[in-house]
Short mmCIF file of C-alpha atoms and ligand atoms in Angstrom, two decimals:
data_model
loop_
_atom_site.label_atom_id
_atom_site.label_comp_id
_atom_site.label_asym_id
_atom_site.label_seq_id
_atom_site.Cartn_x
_atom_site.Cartn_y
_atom_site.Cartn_z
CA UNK A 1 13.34 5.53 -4.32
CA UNK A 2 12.50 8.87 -3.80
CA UNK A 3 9.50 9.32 -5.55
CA UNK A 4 6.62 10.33 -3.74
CA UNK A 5 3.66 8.16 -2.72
CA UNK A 6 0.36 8.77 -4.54
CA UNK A 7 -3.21 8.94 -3.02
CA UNK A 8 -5.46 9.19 -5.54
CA UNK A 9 -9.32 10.41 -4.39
CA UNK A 10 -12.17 12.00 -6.18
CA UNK A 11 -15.60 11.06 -4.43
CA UNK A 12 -17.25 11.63 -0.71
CA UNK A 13 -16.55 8.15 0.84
CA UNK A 14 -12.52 8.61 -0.62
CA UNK A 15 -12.13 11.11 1.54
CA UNK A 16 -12.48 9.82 5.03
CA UNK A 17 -10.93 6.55 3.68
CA UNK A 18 -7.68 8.74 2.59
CA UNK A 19 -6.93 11.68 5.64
CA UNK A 20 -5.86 9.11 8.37
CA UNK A 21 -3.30 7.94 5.35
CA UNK A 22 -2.01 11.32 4.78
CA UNK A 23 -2.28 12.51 8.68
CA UNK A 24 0.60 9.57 9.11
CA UNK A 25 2.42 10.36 6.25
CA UNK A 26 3.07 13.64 6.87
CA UNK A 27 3.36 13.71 10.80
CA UNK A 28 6.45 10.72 9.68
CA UNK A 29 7.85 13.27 6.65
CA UNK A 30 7.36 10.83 3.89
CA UNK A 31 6.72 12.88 0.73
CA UNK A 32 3.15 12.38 -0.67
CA UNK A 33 0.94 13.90 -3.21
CA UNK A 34 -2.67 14.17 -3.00
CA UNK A 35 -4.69 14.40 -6.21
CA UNK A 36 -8.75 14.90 -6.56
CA UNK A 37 -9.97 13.71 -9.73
CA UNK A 38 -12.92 16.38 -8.95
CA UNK A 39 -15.45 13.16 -9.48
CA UNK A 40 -17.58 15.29 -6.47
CA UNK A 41 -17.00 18.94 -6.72
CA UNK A 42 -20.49 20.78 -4.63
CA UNK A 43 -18.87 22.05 -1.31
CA UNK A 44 -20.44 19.92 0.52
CA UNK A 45 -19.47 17.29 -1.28
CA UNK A 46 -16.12 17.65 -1.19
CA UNK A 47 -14.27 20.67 0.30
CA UNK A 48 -16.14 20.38 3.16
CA UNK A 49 -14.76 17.32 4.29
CA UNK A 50 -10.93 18.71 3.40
CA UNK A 51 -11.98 21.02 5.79
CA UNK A 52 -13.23 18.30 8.35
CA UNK A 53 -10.48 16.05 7.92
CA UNK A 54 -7.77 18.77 8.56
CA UNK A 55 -6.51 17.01 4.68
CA UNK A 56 -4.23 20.50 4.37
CA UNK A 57 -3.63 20.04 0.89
CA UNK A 58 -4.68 19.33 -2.78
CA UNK A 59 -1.56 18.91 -4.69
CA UNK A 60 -3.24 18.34 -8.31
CA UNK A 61 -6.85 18.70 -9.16
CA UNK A 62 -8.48 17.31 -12.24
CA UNK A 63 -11.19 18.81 -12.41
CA UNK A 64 -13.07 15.92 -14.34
CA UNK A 65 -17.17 16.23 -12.95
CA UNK A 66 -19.63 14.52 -13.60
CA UNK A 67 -20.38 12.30 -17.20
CA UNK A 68 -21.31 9.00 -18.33
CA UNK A 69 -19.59 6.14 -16.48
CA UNK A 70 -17.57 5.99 -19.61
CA UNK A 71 -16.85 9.64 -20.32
CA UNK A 72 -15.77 10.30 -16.43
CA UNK A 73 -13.57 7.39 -16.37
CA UNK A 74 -11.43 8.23 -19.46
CA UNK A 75 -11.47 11.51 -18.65
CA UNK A 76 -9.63 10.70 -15.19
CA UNK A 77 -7.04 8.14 -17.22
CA UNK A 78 -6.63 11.26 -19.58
CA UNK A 79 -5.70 13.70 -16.81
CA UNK A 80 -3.98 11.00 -14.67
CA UNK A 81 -1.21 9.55 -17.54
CA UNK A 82 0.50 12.59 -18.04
CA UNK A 83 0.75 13.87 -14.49
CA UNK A 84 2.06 10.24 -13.81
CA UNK A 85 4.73 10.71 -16.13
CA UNK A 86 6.06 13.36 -14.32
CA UNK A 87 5.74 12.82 -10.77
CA UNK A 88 6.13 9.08 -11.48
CA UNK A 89 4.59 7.92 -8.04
CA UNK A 90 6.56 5.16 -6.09
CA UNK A 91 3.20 3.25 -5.31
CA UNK A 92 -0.26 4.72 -5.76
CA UNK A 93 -3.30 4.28 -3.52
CA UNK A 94 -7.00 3.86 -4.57
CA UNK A 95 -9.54 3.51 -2.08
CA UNK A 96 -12.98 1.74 -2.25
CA UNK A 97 -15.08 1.71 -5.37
CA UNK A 98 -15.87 4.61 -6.99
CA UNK A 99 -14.80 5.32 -11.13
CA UNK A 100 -11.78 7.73 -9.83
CA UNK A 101 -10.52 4.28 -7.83
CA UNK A 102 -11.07 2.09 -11.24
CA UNK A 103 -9.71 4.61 -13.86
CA UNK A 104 -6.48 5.03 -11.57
CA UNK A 105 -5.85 1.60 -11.52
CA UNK A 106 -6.00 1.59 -14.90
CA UNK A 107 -3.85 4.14 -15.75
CA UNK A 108 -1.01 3.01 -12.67
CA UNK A 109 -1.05 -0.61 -13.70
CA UNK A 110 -0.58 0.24 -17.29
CA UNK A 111 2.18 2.47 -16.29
CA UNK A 112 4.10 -0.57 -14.21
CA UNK A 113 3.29 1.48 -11.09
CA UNK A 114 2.72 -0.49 -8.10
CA UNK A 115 -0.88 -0.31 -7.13
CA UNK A 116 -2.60 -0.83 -3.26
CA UNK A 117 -6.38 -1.07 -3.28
CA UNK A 118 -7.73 -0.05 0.11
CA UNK A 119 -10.68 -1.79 0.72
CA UNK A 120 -10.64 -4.44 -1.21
CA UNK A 121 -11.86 -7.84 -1.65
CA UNK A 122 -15.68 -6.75 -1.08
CA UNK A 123 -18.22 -8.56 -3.34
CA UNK A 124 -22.07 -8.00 -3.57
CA UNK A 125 -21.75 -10.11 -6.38
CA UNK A 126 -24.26 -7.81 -8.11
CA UNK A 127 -23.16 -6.58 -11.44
CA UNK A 128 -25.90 -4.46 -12.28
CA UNK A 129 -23.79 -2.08 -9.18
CA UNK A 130 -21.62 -0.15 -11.16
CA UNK A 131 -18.97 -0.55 -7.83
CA UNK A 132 -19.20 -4.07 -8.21
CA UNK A 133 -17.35 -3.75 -11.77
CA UNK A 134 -15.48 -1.30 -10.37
CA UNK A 135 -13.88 -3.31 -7.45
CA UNK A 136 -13.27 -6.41 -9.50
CA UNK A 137 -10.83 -4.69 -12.05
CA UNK A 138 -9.59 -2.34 -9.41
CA UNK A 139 -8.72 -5.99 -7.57
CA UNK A 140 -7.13 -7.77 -10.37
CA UNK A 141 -5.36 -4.95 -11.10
CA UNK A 142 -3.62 -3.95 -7.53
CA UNK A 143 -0.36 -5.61 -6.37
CA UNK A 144 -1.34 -4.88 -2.41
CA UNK A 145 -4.18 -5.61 -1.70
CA UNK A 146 -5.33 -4.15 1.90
CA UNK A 147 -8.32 -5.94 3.31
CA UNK A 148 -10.49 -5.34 6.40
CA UNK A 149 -12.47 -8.30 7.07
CA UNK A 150 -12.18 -12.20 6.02
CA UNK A 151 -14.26 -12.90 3.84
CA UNK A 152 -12.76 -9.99 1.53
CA UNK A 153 -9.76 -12.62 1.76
CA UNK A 154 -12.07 -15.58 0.19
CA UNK A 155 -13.44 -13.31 -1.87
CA UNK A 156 -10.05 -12.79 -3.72
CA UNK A 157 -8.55 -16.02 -3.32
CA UNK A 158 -11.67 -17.30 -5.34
CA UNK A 159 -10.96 -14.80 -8.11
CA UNK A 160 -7.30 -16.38 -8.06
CA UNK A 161 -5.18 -13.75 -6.30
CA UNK A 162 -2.37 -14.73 -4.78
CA UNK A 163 -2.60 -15.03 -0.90
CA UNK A 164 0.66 -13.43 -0.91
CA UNK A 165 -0.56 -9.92 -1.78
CA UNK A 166 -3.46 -9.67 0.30
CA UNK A 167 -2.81 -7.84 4.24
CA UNK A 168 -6.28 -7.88 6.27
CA UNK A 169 -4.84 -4.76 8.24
CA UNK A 170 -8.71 -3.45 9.42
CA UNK A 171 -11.23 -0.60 8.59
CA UNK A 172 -9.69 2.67 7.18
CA UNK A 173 -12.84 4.32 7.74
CA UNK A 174 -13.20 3.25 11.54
CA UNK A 175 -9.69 5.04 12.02
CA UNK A 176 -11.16 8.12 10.69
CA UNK A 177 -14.37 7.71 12.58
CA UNK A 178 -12.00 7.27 16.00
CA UNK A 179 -10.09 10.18 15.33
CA UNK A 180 -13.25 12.48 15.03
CA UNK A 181 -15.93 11.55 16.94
CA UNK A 182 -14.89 13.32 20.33
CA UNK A 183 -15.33 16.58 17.97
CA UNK A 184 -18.32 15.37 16.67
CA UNK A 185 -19.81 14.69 19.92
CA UNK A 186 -19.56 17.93 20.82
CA UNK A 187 -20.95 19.80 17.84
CA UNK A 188 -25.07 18.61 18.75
CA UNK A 189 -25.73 18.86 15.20
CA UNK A 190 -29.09 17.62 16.26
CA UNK A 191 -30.23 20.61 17.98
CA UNK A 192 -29.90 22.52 14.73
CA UNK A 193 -32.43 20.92 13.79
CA UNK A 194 -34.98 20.71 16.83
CA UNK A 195 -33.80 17.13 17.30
CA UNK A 196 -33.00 15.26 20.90
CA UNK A 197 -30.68 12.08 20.49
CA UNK A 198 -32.53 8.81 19.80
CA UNK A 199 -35.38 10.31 19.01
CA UNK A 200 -34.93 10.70 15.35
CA UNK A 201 -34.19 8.80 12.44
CA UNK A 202 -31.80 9.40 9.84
CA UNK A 203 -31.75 8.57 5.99
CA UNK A 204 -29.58 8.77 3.65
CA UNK A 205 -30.25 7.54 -0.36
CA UNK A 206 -27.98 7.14 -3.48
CA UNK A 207 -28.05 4.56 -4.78
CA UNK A 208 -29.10 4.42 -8.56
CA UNK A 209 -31.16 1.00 -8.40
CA UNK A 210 -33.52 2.80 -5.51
CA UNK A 211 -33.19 6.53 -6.46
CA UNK A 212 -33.30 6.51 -10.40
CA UNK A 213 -36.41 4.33 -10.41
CA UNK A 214 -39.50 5.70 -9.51
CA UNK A 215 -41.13 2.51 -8.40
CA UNK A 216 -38.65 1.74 -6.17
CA UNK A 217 -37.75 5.06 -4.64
CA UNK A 218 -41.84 5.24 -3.89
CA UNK A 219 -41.52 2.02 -2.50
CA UNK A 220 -39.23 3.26 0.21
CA UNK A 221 -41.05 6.67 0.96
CA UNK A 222 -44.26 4.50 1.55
CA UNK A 223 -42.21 3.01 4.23
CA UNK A 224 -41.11 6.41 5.60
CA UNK A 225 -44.65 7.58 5.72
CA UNK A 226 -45.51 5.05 8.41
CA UNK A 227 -41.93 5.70 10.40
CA UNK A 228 -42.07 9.97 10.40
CA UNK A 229 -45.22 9.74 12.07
CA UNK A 230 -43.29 7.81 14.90
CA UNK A 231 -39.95 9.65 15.00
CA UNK A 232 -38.17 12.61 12.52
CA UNK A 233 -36.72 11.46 9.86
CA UNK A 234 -33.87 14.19 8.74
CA UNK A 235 -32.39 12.86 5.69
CA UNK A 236 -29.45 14.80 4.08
CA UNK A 237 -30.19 14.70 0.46
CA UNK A 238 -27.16 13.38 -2.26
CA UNK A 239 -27.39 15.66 -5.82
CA UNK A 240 -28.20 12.55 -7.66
CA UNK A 241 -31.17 12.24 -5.58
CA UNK A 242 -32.23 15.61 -4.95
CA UNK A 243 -32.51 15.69 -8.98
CA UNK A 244 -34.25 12.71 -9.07
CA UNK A 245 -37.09 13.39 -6.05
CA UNK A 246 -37.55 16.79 -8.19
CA UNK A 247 -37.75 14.80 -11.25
CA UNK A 248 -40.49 12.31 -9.71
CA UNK A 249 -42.53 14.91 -8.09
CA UNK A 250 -41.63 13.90 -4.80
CA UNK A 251 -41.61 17.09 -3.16
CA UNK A 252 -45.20 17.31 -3.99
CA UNK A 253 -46.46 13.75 -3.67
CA UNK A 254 -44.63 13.26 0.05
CA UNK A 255 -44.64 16.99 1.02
CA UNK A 256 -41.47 16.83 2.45
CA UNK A 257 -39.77 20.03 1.24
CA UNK A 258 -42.49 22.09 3.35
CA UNK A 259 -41.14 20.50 6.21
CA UNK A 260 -43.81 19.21 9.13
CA UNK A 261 -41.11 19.14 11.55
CA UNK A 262 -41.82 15.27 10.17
CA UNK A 263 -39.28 14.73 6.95
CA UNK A 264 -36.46 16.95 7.53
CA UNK A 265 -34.68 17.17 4.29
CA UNK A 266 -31.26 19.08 4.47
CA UNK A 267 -28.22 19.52 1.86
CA UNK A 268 -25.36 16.93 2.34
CA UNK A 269 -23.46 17.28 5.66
CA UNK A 270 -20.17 17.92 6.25
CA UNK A 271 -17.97 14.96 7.72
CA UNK A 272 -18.42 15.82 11.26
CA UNK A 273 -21.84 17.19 11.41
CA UNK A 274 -22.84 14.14 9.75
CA UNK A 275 -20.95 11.73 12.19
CA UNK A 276 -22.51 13.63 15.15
CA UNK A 277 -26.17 13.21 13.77
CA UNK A 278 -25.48 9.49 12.77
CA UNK A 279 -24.15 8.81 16.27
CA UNK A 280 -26.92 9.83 17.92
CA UNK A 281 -29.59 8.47 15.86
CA UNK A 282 -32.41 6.18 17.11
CA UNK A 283 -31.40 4.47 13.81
CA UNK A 284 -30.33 4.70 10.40
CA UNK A 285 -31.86 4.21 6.94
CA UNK A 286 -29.72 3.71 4.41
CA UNK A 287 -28.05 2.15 0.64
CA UNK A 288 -24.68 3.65 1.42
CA UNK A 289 -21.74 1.07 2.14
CA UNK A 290 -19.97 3.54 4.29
CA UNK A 291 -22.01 4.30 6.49
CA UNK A 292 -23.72 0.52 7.27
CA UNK A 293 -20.04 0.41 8.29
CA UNK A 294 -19.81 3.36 10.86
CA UNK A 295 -23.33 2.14 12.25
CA UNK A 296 -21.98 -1.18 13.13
CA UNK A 297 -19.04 0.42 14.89
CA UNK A 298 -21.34 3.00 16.64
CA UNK A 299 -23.55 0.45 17.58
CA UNK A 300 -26.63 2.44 16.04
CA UNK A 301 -29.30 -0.13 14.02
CA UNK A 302 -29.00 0.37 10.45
CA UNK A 303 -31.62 -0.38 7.54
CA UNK A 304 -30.33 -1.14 4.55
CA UNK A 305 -32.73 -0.43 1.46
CA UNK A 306 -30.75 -2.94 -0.72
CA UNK A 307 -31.22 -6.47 -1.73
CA UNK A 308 -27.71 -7.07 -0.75
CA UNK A 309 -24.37 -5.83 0.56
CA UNK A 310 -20.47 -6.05 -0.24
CA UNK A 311 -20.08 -5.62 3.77
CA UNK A 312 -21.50 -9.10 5.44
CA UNK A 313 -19.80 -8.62 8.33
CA UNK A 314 -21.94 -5.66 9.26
CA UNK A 315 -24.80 -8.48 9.27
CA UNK A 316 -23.16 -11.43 10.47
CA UNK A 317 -21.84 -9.18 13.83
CA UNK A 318 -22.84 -5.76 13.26
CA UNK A 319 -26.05 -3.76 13.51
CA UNK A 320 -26.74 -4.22 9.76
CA UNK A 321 -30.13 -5.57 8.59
CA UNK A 322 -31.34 -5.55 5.02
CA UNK A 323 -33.99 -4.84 3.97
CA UNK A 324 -34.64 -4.22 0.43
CA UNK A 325 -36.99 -1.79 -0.77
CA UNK A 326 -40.00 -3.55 0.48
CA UNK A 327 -42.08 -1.21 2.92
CA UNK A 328 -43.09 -3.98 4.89
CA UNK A 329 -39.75 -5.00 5.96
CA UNK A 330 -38.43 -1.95 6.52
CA UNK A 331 -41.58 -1.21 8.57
CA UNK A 332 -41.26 -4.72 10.68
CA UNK A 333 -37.52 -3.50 11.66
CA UNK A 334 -38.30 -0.51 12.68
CA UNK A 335 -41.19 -1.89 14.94
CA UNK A 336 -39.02 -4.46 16.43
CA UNK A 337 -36.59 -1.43 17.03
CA UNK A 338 -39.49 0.71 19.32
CA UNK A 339 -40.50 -2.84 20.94
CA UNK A 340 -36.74 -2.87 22.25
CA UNK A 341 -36.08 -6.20 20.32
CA UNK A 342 -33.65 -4.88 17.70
CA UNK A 343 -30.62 -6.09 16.83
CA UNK A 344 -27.47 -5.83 18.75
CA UNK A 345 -24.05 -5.78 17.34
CA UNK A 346 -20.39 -6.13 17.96
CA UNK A 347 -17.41 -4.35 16.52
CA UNK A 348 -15.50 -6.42 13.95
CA UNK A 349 -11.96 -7.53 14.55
CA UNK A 350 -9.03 -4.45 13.36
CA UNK A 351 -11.68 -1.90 12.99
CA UNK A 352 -9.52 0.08 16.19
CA UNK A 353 -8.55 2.96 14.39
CA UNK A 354 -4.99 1.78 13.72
CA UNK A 355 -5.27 0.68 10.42
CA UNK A 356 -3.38 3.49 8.66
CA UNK A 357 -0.64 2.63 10.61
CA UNK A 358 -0.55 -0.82 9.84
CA UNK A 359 -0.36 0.05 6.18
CA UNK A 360 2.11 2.41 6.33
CA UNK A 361 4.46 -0.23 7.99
CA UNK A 362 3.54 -2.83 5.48
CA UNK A 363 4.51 -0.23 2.53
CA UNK A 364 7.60 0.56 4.29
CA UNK A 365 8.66 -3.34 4.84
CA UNK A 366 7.95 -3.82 1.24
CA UNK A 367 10.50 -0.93 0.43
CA UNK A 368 7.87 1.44 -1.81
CA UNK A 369 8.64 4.11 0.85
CA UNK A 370 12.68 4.34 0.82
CA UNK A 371 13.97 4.66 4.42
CA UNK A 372 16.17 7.60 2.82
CA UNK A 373 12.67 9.29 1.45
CA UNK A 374 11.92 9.78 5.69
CA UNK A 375 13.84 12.57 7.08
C1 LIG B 1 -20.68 7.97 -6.62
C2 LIG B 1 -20.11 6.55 -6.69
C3 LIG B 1 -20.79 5.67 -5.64
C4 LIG B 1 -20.68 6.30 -4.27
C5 LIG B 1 -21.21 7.73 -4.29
C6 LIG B 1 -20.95 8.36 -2.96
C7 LIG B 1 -19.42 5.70 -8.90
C8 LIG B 1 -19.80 4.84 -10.02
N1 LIG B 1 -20.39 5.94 -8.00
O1 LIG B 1 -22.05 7.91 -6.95
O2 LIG B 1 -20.15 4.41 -5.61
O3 LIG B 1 -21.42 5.53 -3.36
O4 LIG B 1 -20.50 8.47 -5.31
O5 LIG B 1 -21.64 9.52 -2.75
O6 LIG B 1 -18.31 6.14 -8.81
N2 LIG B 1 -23.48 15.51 -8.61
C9 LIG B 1 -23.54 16.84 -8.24
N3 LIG B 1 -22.50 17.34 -7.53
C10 LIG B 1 -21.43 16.60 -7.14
C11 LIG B 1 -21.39 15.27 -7.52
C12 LIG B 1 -22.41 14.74 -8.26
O7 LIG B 1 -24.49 17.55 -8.55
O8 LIG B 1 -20.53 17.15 -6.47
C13 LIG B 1 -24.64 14.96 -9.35
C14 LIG B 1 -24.47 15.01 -10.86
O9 LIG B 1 -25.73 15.23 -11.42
C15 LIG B 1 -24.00 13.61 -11.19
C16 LIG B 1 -24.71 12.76 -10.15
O10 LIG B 1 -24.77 13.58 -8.98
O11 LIG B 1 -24.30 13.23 -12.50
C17 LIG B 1 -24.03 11.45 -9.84
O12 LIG B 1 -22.66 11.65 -9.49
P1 LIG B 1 -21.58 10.48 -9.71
O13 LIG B 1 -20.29 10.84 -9.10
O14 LIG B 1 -21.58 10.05 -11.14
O15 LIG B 1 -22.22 9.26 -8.95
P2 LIG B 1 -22.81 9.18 -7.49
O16 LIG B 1 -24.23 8.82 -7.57
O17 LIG B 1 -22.43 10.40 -6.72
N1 LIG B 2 -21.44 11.28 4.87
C1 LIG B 2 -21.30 12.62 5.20
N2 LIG B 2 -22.33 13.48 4.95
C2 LIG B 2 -23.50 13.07 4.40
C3 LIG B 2 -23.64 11.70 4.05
C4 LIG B 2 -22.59 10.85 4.29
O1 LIG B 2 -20.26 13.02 5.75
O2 LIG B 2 -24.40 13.92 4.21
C5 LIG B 2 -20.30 10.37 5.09
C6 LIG B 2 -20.57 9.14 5.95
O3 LIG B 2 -20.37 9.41 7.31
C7 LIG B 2 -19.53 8.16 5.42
C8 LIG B 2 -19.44 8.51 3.95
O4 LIG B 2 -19.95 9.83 3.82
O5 LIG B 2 -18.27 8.41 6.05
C9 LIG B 2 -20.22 7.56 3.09
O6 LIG B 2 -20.26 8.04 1.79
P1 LIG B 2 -21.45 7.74 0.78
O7 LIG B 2 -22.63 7.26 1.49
O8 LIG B 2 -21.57 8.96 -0.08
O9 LIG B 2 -20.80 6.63 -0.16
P2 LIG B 2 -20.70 5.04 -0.09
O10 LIG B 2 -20.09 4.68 1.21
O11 LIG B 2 -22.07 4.50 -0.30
O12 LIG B 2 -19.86 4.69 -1.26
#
């Protein structure tokens, strides 16, 4: 078989899931292509972190943007059959939970392509998340399924996947986070900003269930109110929120786009800007599943503003807490925090920055990368 391999990415936490992939791939000479669906397109959403990664090439880009969950999905399974047909991929990878990872499953298992889901087997058991549909399908539809903590395992065992095609081979994103954060260290993205590390607090907010609702994205900024008159808060703002803080008002109601010194809202970060901010936080506010990830392995406490998580580990031995969206919790955390009684975590089992590796060797064993494809 000497087809290449497929990654397939398209939003901001593909990429950082994807470049350790591709780093091995190429440093071993097995032929891969890369294609961006184009589901994030803003520089800093995207190029920046091909940039950051040292990911040296795009080999097809779809160019899809932004639509409906509906219209961006076919869209991708439009663009993705045909290209399929003639680069006919030996296996394809999806990673996490984002439309681009659904609509190529979609498209690969219809096309009797063998399919590996990278990070798989998370549950919030929330529908109303449009990532929770999302990882479902993209489950039932993969024939490897590459997990990075247990109860991903139970998870998918529940849902009646055979044990046989599950591989808990560790945290793709850790392996990225490894590889980086000596550069990141060294960047002090924090004195860009007037900051000193641990003295500042940094938020980040996408989610549509706290960022499309008024109520509830007011309901967090009451709780910010209270913690930016204790430390910064320098929150690098995602599009869907920055047009939905404009939408609200917010600028005007919270007065954070004049900028106190107090709320310091910024564009979305590059890859290792942002990992040198985040590692040298006091601690982190945030509803993205990434990053309650890389604040575990940093050992940095983490806020969640959701009611739940897909990541339990992150609580059960990380520095996770959740919080919801009620200002009172969040404001009780972050007190415990300045008392010095906040939450201390440990580093999960396989999140050691060797989980591309292990992958690799499990796609190789399973003979979708030919021993005659590596020269
Ligand atoms: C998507 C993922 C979410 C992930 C997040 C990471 C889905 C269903 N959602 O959410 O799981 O956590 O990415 O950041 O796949 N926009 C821009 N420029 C861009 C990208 C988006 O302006 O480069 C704006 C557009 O107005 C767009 C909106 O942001 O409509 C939302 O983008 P979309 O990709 O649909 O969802 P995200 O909220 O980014
Ligand atoms: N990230 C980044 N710049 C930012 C915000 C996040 O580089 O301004 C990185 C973060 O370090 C993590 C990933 O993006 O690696 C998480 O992506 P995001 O929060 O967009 O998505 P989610 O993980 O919620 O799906």
């Amino acid at each position: 078989m000497n087809n290449p391999i497929a990654l397939v990415v398209g939003a901001r936490p593909n990429f950082m899931k994807a470049a350790p992939i591709a780093y091995l791939l190429k440093k071993e000479n097995i032929p891969f292509v890369l294609i961006h669906t184009g589901q994030h397109y803003d520089r800093n959403m995207s190029d920046a972190f091909f940039k950051d990664l040292k990911i040296n090439k795009i080999d097809y880009s779809l160019g899809v943007g932004s639509g409906t969950h509906s219209e961006q999905t076919g869209k991708i399974m439009m663009k993705l059959e045909p290209l399929f047909n003639k680069i006919y991929p030996s296996v394809v990878l999806v990673f996490g939970d984002v439309n681009s990872t659904v609509a190529t499953a979609l498209v690969t298992s219809k096309m009797l392509i063998p399919l590996a889901h990278i990070e798989s087997g998370l549950r919030s058991f929330d529908r109303t998340m449009p990532e929770e549909i999302n990882r479902i399908v993209t489950d039932a539809l993969s024939d490897l399924l590459f997990i990075h903590s247990e109860d991903a395992k139970e998870n998918l065992t529940r849902e009646g996947i055979n044990k046989k095609k599950i591989y808990f081979v560790g945290n793709i994103m850790i392996d990225s986070l490894i590889l980086n954060l000596k550069k990141a260290e060294k960047i002090r993205a924090y004195e860009k900003f007037g900051l000193s590390p641990k003295k500042y607090c940094l938020l980040t907010l996408h989610r549509p269930s706290n960022v499309d609702n008024e109520k509830s994205l007011t309901n967090i900024f009451y709780a910010l109110e209270y913690i930016k008159e204790k430390i910064p808060v320098i929150f690098p703002v995602h599009p869907r929120t920055k047009k939905m803080l404009s939408e609200f008002y917010f600028e005007k109601k919270f007065k954070w786009i004049e900028g106190d010194g107090k709320y310091i809202p910024i564009s979305p970060l590059g890859y290792l800007n942002f990992l040198s901010l985040e590692s040298n936080a006091k601690c982190v506010i945030t509803d993205s599943g990434g990053i309650q990830e890389e604040t575990t392995y940093l050992h940095i406490p983490c806020f969640t503003i959701r009611e739940n998580t897909e990541r339990p580990i992150t609580l059960k031995i990380g520095t996770n807490i959740l919080c919801g969206n009620s200002p009172d919790k969040i404001i009780r955390e972050f007190d415990k925090l300045l008392e010095g009684t906040g939450k201390k975590g440990k580093i999960p089992p396989l999140w050691d920055g060797k989980t591309a590796s292990r992958i690799i060797s499990i796609l190789k064993k399973g003979r979708y990368i030919s021993e005659k494809s590596i020269s």
